[in-house]
């Protein structure tokens, strides 16, 4: 059973470009979470999604950031018009319905030049 | 709002010394989870505590959940260099209005000197 997969692992963007981060949860997992982590800092919750629904997006900036988890395919975290402050590691985690344990992906390291 | 505080932020120990990190929640928790993140890696689930006063052991690691289900600790006996990493606690509030979201502490970064 493959773990949570994220791609790309590293992403470099220039200011003003768009960044698309993908997350494929573990098989059978219908809950997906996105977190942001700056160097030497903790995990900052961004958004919690279930298939086709956003459950909690209270940690996500209202502008430029959006997330989706379609019926088919991976969850996508989209950052429009990136700025240098968006540089961070973005982790996705998934869990099975009825279980609390979250399984994390390897993360996408975003660098904005 | 819901908050989970974790201390200390950093801990440097000599190999063989013990280590403890503490977690406190602003509200009562349904359960608490602990994760470990190695340098350059991603968080990995260690354990979940559910019952008031629960104590669980994993080899040299001892996890405790407070009687009031608002605090928790992780204690490592006789640290080894393989214990290096950041340890996070994550609380699941008893109030289900938070809909399954975990609240992570800031983490304790452990350095072990050989």
PDB file of C-alpha atoms in Angstrom:
ATOM      1  CA  UNK A   1       0.000   0.000   0.000  1.00  0.00           C
ATOM      2  CA  UNK A   2       1.720   3.148  -1.186  1.00  0.00           C
ATOM      3  CA  UNK A   3       1.960   6.022   1.238  1.00  0.00           C
ATOM      4  CA  UNK A   4       0.773   9.558   0.704  1.00  0.00           C
ATOM      5  CA  UNK A   5       2.326  10.908  -2.458  1.00  0.00           C
ATOM      6  CA  UNK A   6       3.092  14.512  -3.189  1.00  0.00           C
ATOM      7  CA  UNK A   7       4.479  16.089  -6.301  1.00  0.00           C
ATOM      8  CA  UNK A   8       6.513  17.836  -7.210  1.00  0.00           C
ATOM      9  CA  UNK A   9       8.960  17.372  -4.335  1.00  0.00           C
ATOM     10  CA  UNK A  10      10.659  20.647  -5.181  1.00  0.00           C
ATOM     11  CA  UNK A  11       9.115  23.561  -7.024  1.00  0.00           C
ATOM     12  CA  UNK A  12      10.754  26.823  -8.021  1.00  0.00           C
ATOM     13  CA  UNK A  13       8.629  29.732  -9.137  1.00  0.00           C
ATOM     14  CA  UNK A  14       9.248  33.369  -9.890  1.00  0.00           C
ATOM     15  CA  UNK A  15       7.177  36.038  -8.185  1.00  0.00           C
ATOM     16  CA  UNK A  16       3.786  36.371  -9.830  1.00  0.00           C
ATOM     17  CA  UNK A  17       3.643  32.831 -11.199  1.00  0.00           C
ATOM     18  CA  UNK A  18       1.263  30.122 -10.108  1.00  0.00           C
ATOM     19  CA  UNK A  19       2.181  27.087  -8.021  1.00  0.00           C
ATOM     20  CA  UNK A  20       0.198  23.842  -8.149  1.00  0.00           C
ATOM     21  CA  UNK A  21       0.914  21.257  -5.500  1.00  0.00           C
ATOM     22  CA  UNK A  22      -0.562  17.769  -5.782  1.00  0.00           C
ATOM     23  CA  UNK A  23      -1.367  15.227  -3.126  1.00  0.00           C
ATOM     24  CA  UNK A  24      -2.546  11.667  -3.620  1.00  0.00           C
ATOM     25  CA  UNK A  25      -3.820  10.277  -0.321  1.00  0.00           C
ATOM     26  CA  UNK A  26      -3.336   6.714   0.777  1.00  0.00           C
ATOM     27  CA  UNK A  27      -5.723   4.194  -0.703  1.00  0.00           C
ATOM     28  CA  UNK A  28      -8.997   4.209   1.181  1.00  0.00           C
ATOM     29  CA  UNK A  29      -8.368   7.601   2.796  1.00  0.00           C
ATOM     30  CA  UNK A  30     -11.048  10.186   2.148  1.00  0.00           C
ATOM     31  CA  UNK A  31      -9.786  12.966   4.427  1.00  0.00           C
ATOM     32  CA  UNK A  32      -6.980  15.275   3.319  1.00  0.00           C
ATOM     33  CA  UNK A  33      -5.190  18.043   5.207  1.00  0.00           C
ATOM     34  CA  UNK A  34      -2.725  20.615   3.960  1.00  0.00           C
ATOM     35  CA  UNK A  35      -0.072  22.158   6.249  1.00  0.00           C
ATOM     36  CA  UNK A  36       2.618  24.734   5.749  1.00  0.00           C
ATOM     37  CA  UNK A  37       5.970  24.662   7.507  1.00  0.00           C
ATOM     38  CA  UNK A  38       8.619  27.339   7.557  1.00  0.00           C
ATOM     39  CA  UNK A  39      12.231  26.398   8.481  1.00  0.00           C
ATOM     40  CA  UNK A  40      12.645  25.790  12.204  1.00  0.00           C
ATOM     41  CA  UNK A  41       8.911  26.230  12.759  1.00  0.00           C
ATOM     42  CA  UNK A  42       5.916  24.053  13.432  1.00  0.00           C
ATOM     43  CA  UNK A  43       3.124  22.859  11.194  1.00  0.00           C
ATOM     44  CA  UNK A  44       0.560  25.481  10.330  1.00  0.00           C
ATOM     45  CA  UNK A  45      -2.845  24.083   9.394  1.00  0.00           C
ATOM     46  CA  UNK A  46      -4.212  25.428   6.126  1.00  0.00           C
ATOM     47  CA  UNK A  47      -7.202  23.435   4.959  1.00  0.00           C
ATOM     48  CA  UNK A  48      -9.113  20.204   5.559  1.00  0.00           C
ATOM     49  CA  UNK A  49     -10.989  18.530   2.723  1.00  0.00           C
ATOM     50  CA  UNK A  50     -13.064  15.474   2.088  1.00  0.00           C
ATOM     51  CA  UNK A  51     -13.960  14.237  -1.357  1.00  0.00           C
ATOM     52  CA  UNK A  52     -15.450  17.190  -3.247  1.00  0.00           C
ATOM     53  CA  UNK A  53     -15.925  19.220  -0.051  1.00  0.00           C
ATOM     54  CA  UNK A  54     -13.928  21.795   1.855  1.00  0.00           C
ATOM     55  CA  UNK A  55     -14.557  21.091   5.543  1.00  0.00           C
ATOM     56  CA  UNK A  56     -12.351  23.740   7.178  1.00  0.00           C
ATOM     57  CA  UNK A  57     -10.329  26.378   5.357  1.00  0.00           C
ATOM     58  CA  UNK A  58      -9.784  28.645   8.334  1.00  0.00           C
ATOM     59  CA  UNK A  59      -6.000  28.398   8.081  1.00  0.00           C
ATOM     60  CA  UNK A  60      -5.753  29.342   4.449  1.00  0.00           C
ATOM     61  CA  UNK A  61      -5.275  32.939   3.277  1.00  0.00           C
ATOM     62  CA  UNK A  62      -8.440  34.184   1.588  1.00  0.00           C
ATOM     63  CA  UNK A  63      -6.569  35.574  -1.380  1.00  0.00           C
ATOM     64  CA  UNK A  64      -4.384  33.723  -3.862  1.00  0.00           C
ATOM     65  CA  UNK A  65      -4.781  30.321  -2.157  1.00  0.00           C
ATOM     66  CA  UNK A  66      -7.306  27.658  -3.071  1.00  0.00           C
ATOM     67  CA  UNK A  67      -7.649  23.928  -2.557  1.00  0.00           C
ATOM     68  CA  UNK A  68      -9.722  21.150  -3.994  1.00  0.00           C
ATOM     69  CA  UNK A  69     -10.155  17.415  -3.632  1.00  0.00           C
ATOM     70  CA  UNK A  70     -12.152  16.215  -6.621  1.00  0.00           C
ATOM     71  CA  UNK A  71     -14.074  12.981  -6.855  1.00  0.00           C
ATOM     72  CA  UNK A  72     -11.352  11.580  -9.081  1.00  0.00           C
ATOM     73  CA  UNK A  73      -7.688  12.463  -8.899  1.00  0.00           C
ATOM     74  CA  UNK A  74      -5.396  14.083  -6.371  1.00  0.00           C
ATOM     75  CA  UNK A  75      -6.006  16.973  -4.050  1.00  0.00           C
ATOM     76  CA  UNK A  76      -4.584  20.228  -5.390  1.00  0.00           C
ATOM     77  CA  UNK A  77      -3.298  23.227  -3.456  1.00  0.00           C
ATOM     78  CA  UNK A  78      -3.074  26.192  -5.776  1.00  0.00           C
ATOM     79  CA  UNK A  79      -1.198  29.394  -5.033  1.00  0.00           C
ATOM     80  CA  UNK A  80      -1.687  32.194  -7.514  1.00  0.00           C
ATOM     81  CA  UNK A  81       0.694  35.119  -8.008  1.00  0.00           C
ATOM     82  CA  UNK A  82       3.265  33.702  -5.616  1.00  0.00           C
ATOM     83  CA  UNK A  83       5.350  36.006  -3.446  1.00  0.00           C
ATOM     84  CA  UNK A  84       8.635  35.340  -1.656  1.00  0.00           C
ATOM     85  CA  UNK A  85       6.787  34.830   1.613  1.00  0.00           C
ATOM     86  CA  UNK A  86       5.088  31.756   0.140  1.00  0.00           C
ATOM     87  CA  UNK A  87       8.415  29.905   0.165  1.00  0.00           C
ATOM     88  CA  UNK A  88       7.954  27.001   2.551  1.00  0.00           C
ATOM     89  CA  UNK A  89       7.454  23.261   2.777  1.00  0.00           C
ATOM     90  CA  UNK A  90       3.870  22.232   2.127  1.00  0.00           C
ATOM     91  CA  UNK A  91       2.791  18.921   3.596  1.00  0.00           C
ATOM     92  CA  UNK A  92      -0.298  16.965   2.811  1.00  0.00           C
ATOM     93  CA  UNK A  93      -1.701  14.372   5.216  1.00  0.00           C
ATOM     94  CA  UNK A  94      -4.521  11.898   4.832  1.00  0.00           C
ATOM     95  CA  UNK A  95      -6.536   9.706   7.143  1.00  0.00           C
ATOM     96  CA  UNK A  96      -9.139   7.003   6.907  1.00  0.00           C
ATOM     97  CA  UNK A  97     -12.715   7.700   7.897  1.00  0.00           C
ATOM     98  CA  UNK A  98     -13.241   6.746  11.534  1.00  0.00           C
ATOM     99  CA  UNK A  99      -9.544   6.876  12.411  1.00  0.00           C
ATOM    100  CA  UNK A 100      -7.594   9.810  13.843  1.00  0.00           C
ATOM    101  CA  UNK A 101      -4.047   9.011  12.770  1.00  0.00           C
ATOM    102  CA  UNK A 102      -2.779  11.211   9.963  1.00  0.00           C
ATOM    103  CA  UNK A 103      -0.266   9.956   7.425  1.00  0.00           C
ATOM    104  CA  UNK A 104       1.963  12.615   5.964  1.00  0.00           C
ATOM    105  CA  UNK A 105       3.414  12.859   2.502  1.00  0.00           C
ATOM    106  CA  UNK A 106       7.070  13.791   1.859  1.00  0.00           C
ATOM    107  CA  UNK A 107       6.127  17.417   1.223  1.00  0.00           C
ATOM    108  CA  UNK A 108       6.681  19.913  -1.573  1.00  0.00           C
ATOM    109  CA  UNK A 109       9.424  22.452  -1.012  1.00  0.00           C
ATOM    110  CA  UNK A 110       8.365  25.654  -2.747  1.00  0.00           C
ATOM    111  CA  UNK A 111      10.961  28.312  -3.472  1.00  0.00           C
ATOM    112  CA  UNK A 112       9.870  31.654  -4.844  1.00  0.00           C
ATOM    113  CA  UNK A 113      12.609  33.651  -6.522  1.00  0.00           C
TER     114      UNK A 113
ATOM    115  CA  UNK B   1      -9.950  29.574  20.226  1.00  0.00           C
ATOM    116  CA  UNK B   2      -8.324  26.191  20.500  1.00  0.00           C
ATOM    117  CA  UNK B   3      -4.593  26.285  21.239  1.00  0.00           C
ATOM    118  CA  UNK B   4      -1.958  23.683  21.917  1.00  0.00           C
ATOM    119  CA  UNK B   5       1.211  24.912  23.569  1.00  0.00           C
ATOM    120  CA  UNK B   6       4.377  22.827  23.601  1.00  0.00           C
ATOM    121  CA  UNK B   7       7.584  23.352  25.547  1.00  0.00           C
ATOM    122  CA  UNK B   8      10.489  23.547  25.336  1.00  0.00           C
ATOM    123  CA  UNK B   9      11.015  24.708  21.778  1.00  0.00           C
ATOM    124  CA  UNK B  10      14.589  23.388  21.727  1.00  0.00           C
ATOM    125  CA  UNK B  11      16.419  20.805  23.820  1.00  0.00           C
ATOM    126  CA  UNK B  12      20.057  19.819  23.541  1.00  0.00           C
ATOM    127  CA  UNK B  13      21.174  16.737  25.469  1.00  0.00           C
ATOM    128  CA  UNK B  14      24.214  14.518  25.740  1.00  0.00           C
ATOM    129  CA  UNK B  15      23.680  11.009  24.488  1.00  0.00           C
ATOM    130  CA  UNK B  16      22.431   8.904  27.383  1.00  0.00           C
ATOM    131  CA  UNK B  17      20.578  11.743  29.097  1.00  0.00           C
ATOM    132  CA  UNK B  18      16.815  11.814  29.394  1.00  0.00           C
ATOM    133  CA  UNK B  19      14.496  14.156  27.516  1.00  0.00           C
ATOM    134  CA  UNK B  20      10.945  15.350  28.131  1.00  0.00           C
ATOM    135  CA  UNK B  21       8.598  17.528  26.103  1.00  0.00           C
ATOM    136  CA  UNK B  22       5.313  18.882  27.434  1.00  0.00           C
ATOM    137  CA  UNK B  23       2.071  19.756  25.743  1.00  0.00           C
ATOM    138  CA  UNK B  24      -0.833  21.802  27.089  1.00  0.00           C
ATOM    139  CA  UNK B  25      -4.219  22.402  25.523  1.00  0.00           C
ATOM    140  CA  UNK B  26      -6.512  25.348  26.178  1.00  0.00           C
ATOM    141  CA  UNK B  27      -9.518  23.004  26.072  1.00  0.00           C
ATOM    142  CA  UNK B  28     -10.296  19.390  26.923  1.00  0.00           C
ATOM    143  CA  UNK B  29      -9.172  16.929  24.287  1.00  0.00           C
ATOM    144  CA  UNK B  30     -10.808  13.830  22.930  1.00  0.00           C
ATOM    145  CA  UNK B  31      -7.384  12.393  22.219  1.00  0.00           C
ATOM    146  CA  UNK B  32      -3.821  13.497  21.693  1.00  0.00           C
ATOM    147  CA  UNK B  33      -1.331  12.258  19.141  1.00  0.00           C
ATOM    148  CA  UNK B  34       2.444  12.477  18.948  1.00  0.00           C
ATOM    149  CA  UNK B  35       4.484  12.760  15.770  1.00  0.00           C
ATOM    150  CA  UNK B  36       8.215  12.783  15.045  1.00  0.00           C
ATOM    151  CA  UNK B  37       9.857  14.639  12.187  1.00  0.00           C
ATOM    152  CA  UNK B  38      13.471  13.868  11.354  1.00  0.00           C
ATOM    153  CA  UNK B  39      15.561  16.719   9.884  1.00  0.00           C
ATOM    154  CA  UNK B  40      14.576  17.145   6.242  1.00  0.00           C
ATOM    155  CA  UNK B  41      11.767  14.629   6.600  1.00  0.00           C
ATOM    156  CA  UNK B  42       8.051  14.589   7.164  1.00  0.00           C
ATOM    157  CA  UNK B  43       6.050  14.020  10.359  1.00  0.00           C
ATOM    158  CA  UNK B  44       5.512  10.383  11.251  1.00  0.00           C
ATOM    159  CA  UNK B  45       2.806   9.229  13.645  1.00  0.00           C
ATOM    160  CA  UNK B  46       4.123   7.758  16.897  1.00  0.00           C
ATOM    161  CA  UNK B  47       1.119   7.155  19.135  1.00  0.00           C
ATOM    162  CA  UNK B  48      -2.373   8.191  20.159  1.00  0.00           C
ATOM    163  CA  UNK B  49      -3.609   8.566  23.739  1.00  0.00           C
ATOM    164  CA  UNK B  50      -7.332   8.516  24.416  1.00  0.00           C
ATOM    165  CA  UNK B  51      -8.076   7.767  28.062  1.00  0.00           C
ATOM    166  CA  UNK B  52      -7.699  10.091  31.018  1.00  0.00           C
ATOM    167  CA  UNK B  53      -4.419   9.339  32.822  1.00  0.00           C
ATOM    168  CA  UNK B  54      -3.291   6.934  30.108  1.00  0.00           C
ATOM    169  CA  UNK B  55       0.366   5.930  29.953  1.00  0.00           C
ATOM    170  CA  UNK B  56       1.861   4.134  26.970  1.00  0.00           C
ATOM    171  CA  UNK B  57       5.411   2.957  26.365  1.00  0.00           C
ATOM    172  CA  UNK B  58       7.339   2.321  23.184  1.00  0.00           C
ATOM    173  CA  UNK B  59      10.768   0.997  24.141  1.00  0.00           C
ATOM    174  CA  UNK B  60      12.532   4.049  25.615  1.00  0.00           C
ATOM    175  CA  UNK B  61       9.616   6.409  24.943  1.00  0.00           C
ATOM    176  CA  UNK B  62       6.895   6.980  27.555  1.00  0.00           C
ATOM    177  CA  UNK B  63       3.753   8.926  26.694  1.00  0.00           C
ATOM    178  CA  UNK B  64       1.320  10.280  29.271  1.00  0.00           C
ATOM    179  CA  UNK B  65      -2.111  11.861  28.996  1.00  0.00           C
ATOM    180  CA  UNK B  66      -3.227  14.013  31.900  1.00  0.00           C
ATOM    181  CA  UNK B  67      -6.186  13.235  34.125  1.00  0.00           C
ATOM    182  CA  UNK B  68      -8.057  16.271  32.849  1.00  0.00           C
ATOM    183  CA  UNK B  69      -7.181  15.363  29.230  1.00  0.00           C
ATOM    184  CA  UNK B  70      -5.665  18.795  28.677  1.00  0.00           C
ATOM    185  CA  UNK B  71      -1.980  17.984  28.888  1.00  0.00           C
ATOM    186  CA  UNK B  72       0.450  15.341  27.762  1.00  0.00           C
ATOM    187  CA  UNK B  73       4.121  14.538  27.893  1.00  0.00           C
ATOM    188  CA  UNK B  74       6.668  12.484  26.005  1.00  0.00           C
ATOM    189  CA  UNK B  75       9.684  11.230  27.912  1.00  0.00           C
ATOM    190  CA  UNK B  76      12.685   9.565  26.291  1.00  0.00           C
ATOM    191  CA  UNK B  77      15.012   7.602  28.553  1.00  0.00           C
ATOM    192  CA  UNK B  78      18.722   7.428  27.725  1.00  0.00           C
ATOM    193  CA  UNK B  79      18.589   9.322  24.450  1.00  0.00           C
ATOM    194  CA  UNK B  80      20.435   8.076  21.397  1.00  0.00           C
ATOM    195  CA  UNK B  81      21.554   9.962  18.295  1.00  0.00           C
ATOM    196  CA  UNK B  82      18.723   8.287  16.395  1.00  0.00           C
ATOM    197  CA  UNK B  83      16.258  10.216  18.571  1.00  0.00           C
ATOM    198  CA  UNK B  84      17.245  13.485  16.886  1.00  0.00           C
ATOM    199  CA  UNK B  85      14.296  15.305  15.368  1.00  0.00           C
ATOM    200  CA  UNK B  86      11.307  17.450  16.183  1.00  0.00           C
ATOM    201  CA  UNK B  87       8.536  15.984  18.293  1.00  0.00           C
ATOM    202  CA  UNK B  88       5.040  17.364  17.816  1.00  0.00           C
ATOM    203  CA  UNK B  89       1.950  16.837  19.878  1.00  0.00           C
ATOM    204  CA  UNK B  90      -1.426  17.220  18.161  1.00  0.00           C
ATOM    205  CA  UNK B  91      -4.700  17.594  20.017  1.00  0.00           C
ATOM    206  CA  UNK B  92      -8.118  16.518  18.827  1.00  0.00           C
ATOM    207  CA  UNK B  93     -10.608  18.717  20.711  1.00  0.00           C
ATOM    208  CA  UNK B  94     -13.523  17.128  22.504  1.00  0.00           C
ATOM    209  CA  UNK B  95     -15.753  19.749  20.946  1.00  0.00           C
ATOM    210  CA  UNK B  96     -16.647  18.069  17.662  1.00  0.00           C
ATOM    211  CA  UNK B  97     -17.509  21.349  16.030  1.00  0.00           C
ATOM    212  CA  UNK B  98     -13.876  21.414  14.895  1.00  0.00           C
ATOM    213  CA  UNK B  99     -14.790  18.564  12.561  1.00  0.00           C
ATOM    214  CA  UNK B 100     -11.783  16.301  12.755  1.00  0.00           C
ATOM    215  CA  UNK B 101      -9.015  18.859  12.581  1.00  0.00           C
ATOM    216  CA  UNK B 102      -5.900  18.380  14.724  1.00  0.00           C
ATOM    217  CA  UNK B 103      -4.236  21.256  16.541  1.00  0.00           C
ATOM    218  CA  UNK B 104      -0.469  20.868  16.441  1.00  0.00           C
ATOM    219  CA  UNK B 105       1.927  22.174  19.033  1.00  0.00           C
ATOM    220  CA  UNK B 106       4.918  24.111  17.786  1.00  0.00           C
ATOM    221  CA  UNK B 107       7.168  21.124  18.388  1.00  0.00           C
ATOM    222  CA  UNK B 108      10.286  20.455  20.433  1.00  0.00           C
ATOM    223  CA  UNK B 109      13.476  20.173  18.429  1.00  0.00           C
ATOM    224  CA  UNK B 110      15.767  17.605  20.054  1.00  0.00           C
ATOM    225  CA  UNK B 111      19.505  17.582  19.417  1.00  0.00           C
ATOM    226  CA  UNK B 112      21.580  14.746  20.826  1.00  0.00           C
ATOM    227  CA  UNK B 113      25.344  15.175  21.175  1.00  0.00           C
ATOM    228  CA  UNK B 114      27.359  11.947  20.908  1.00  0.00           C
TER     229      UNK B 114
END
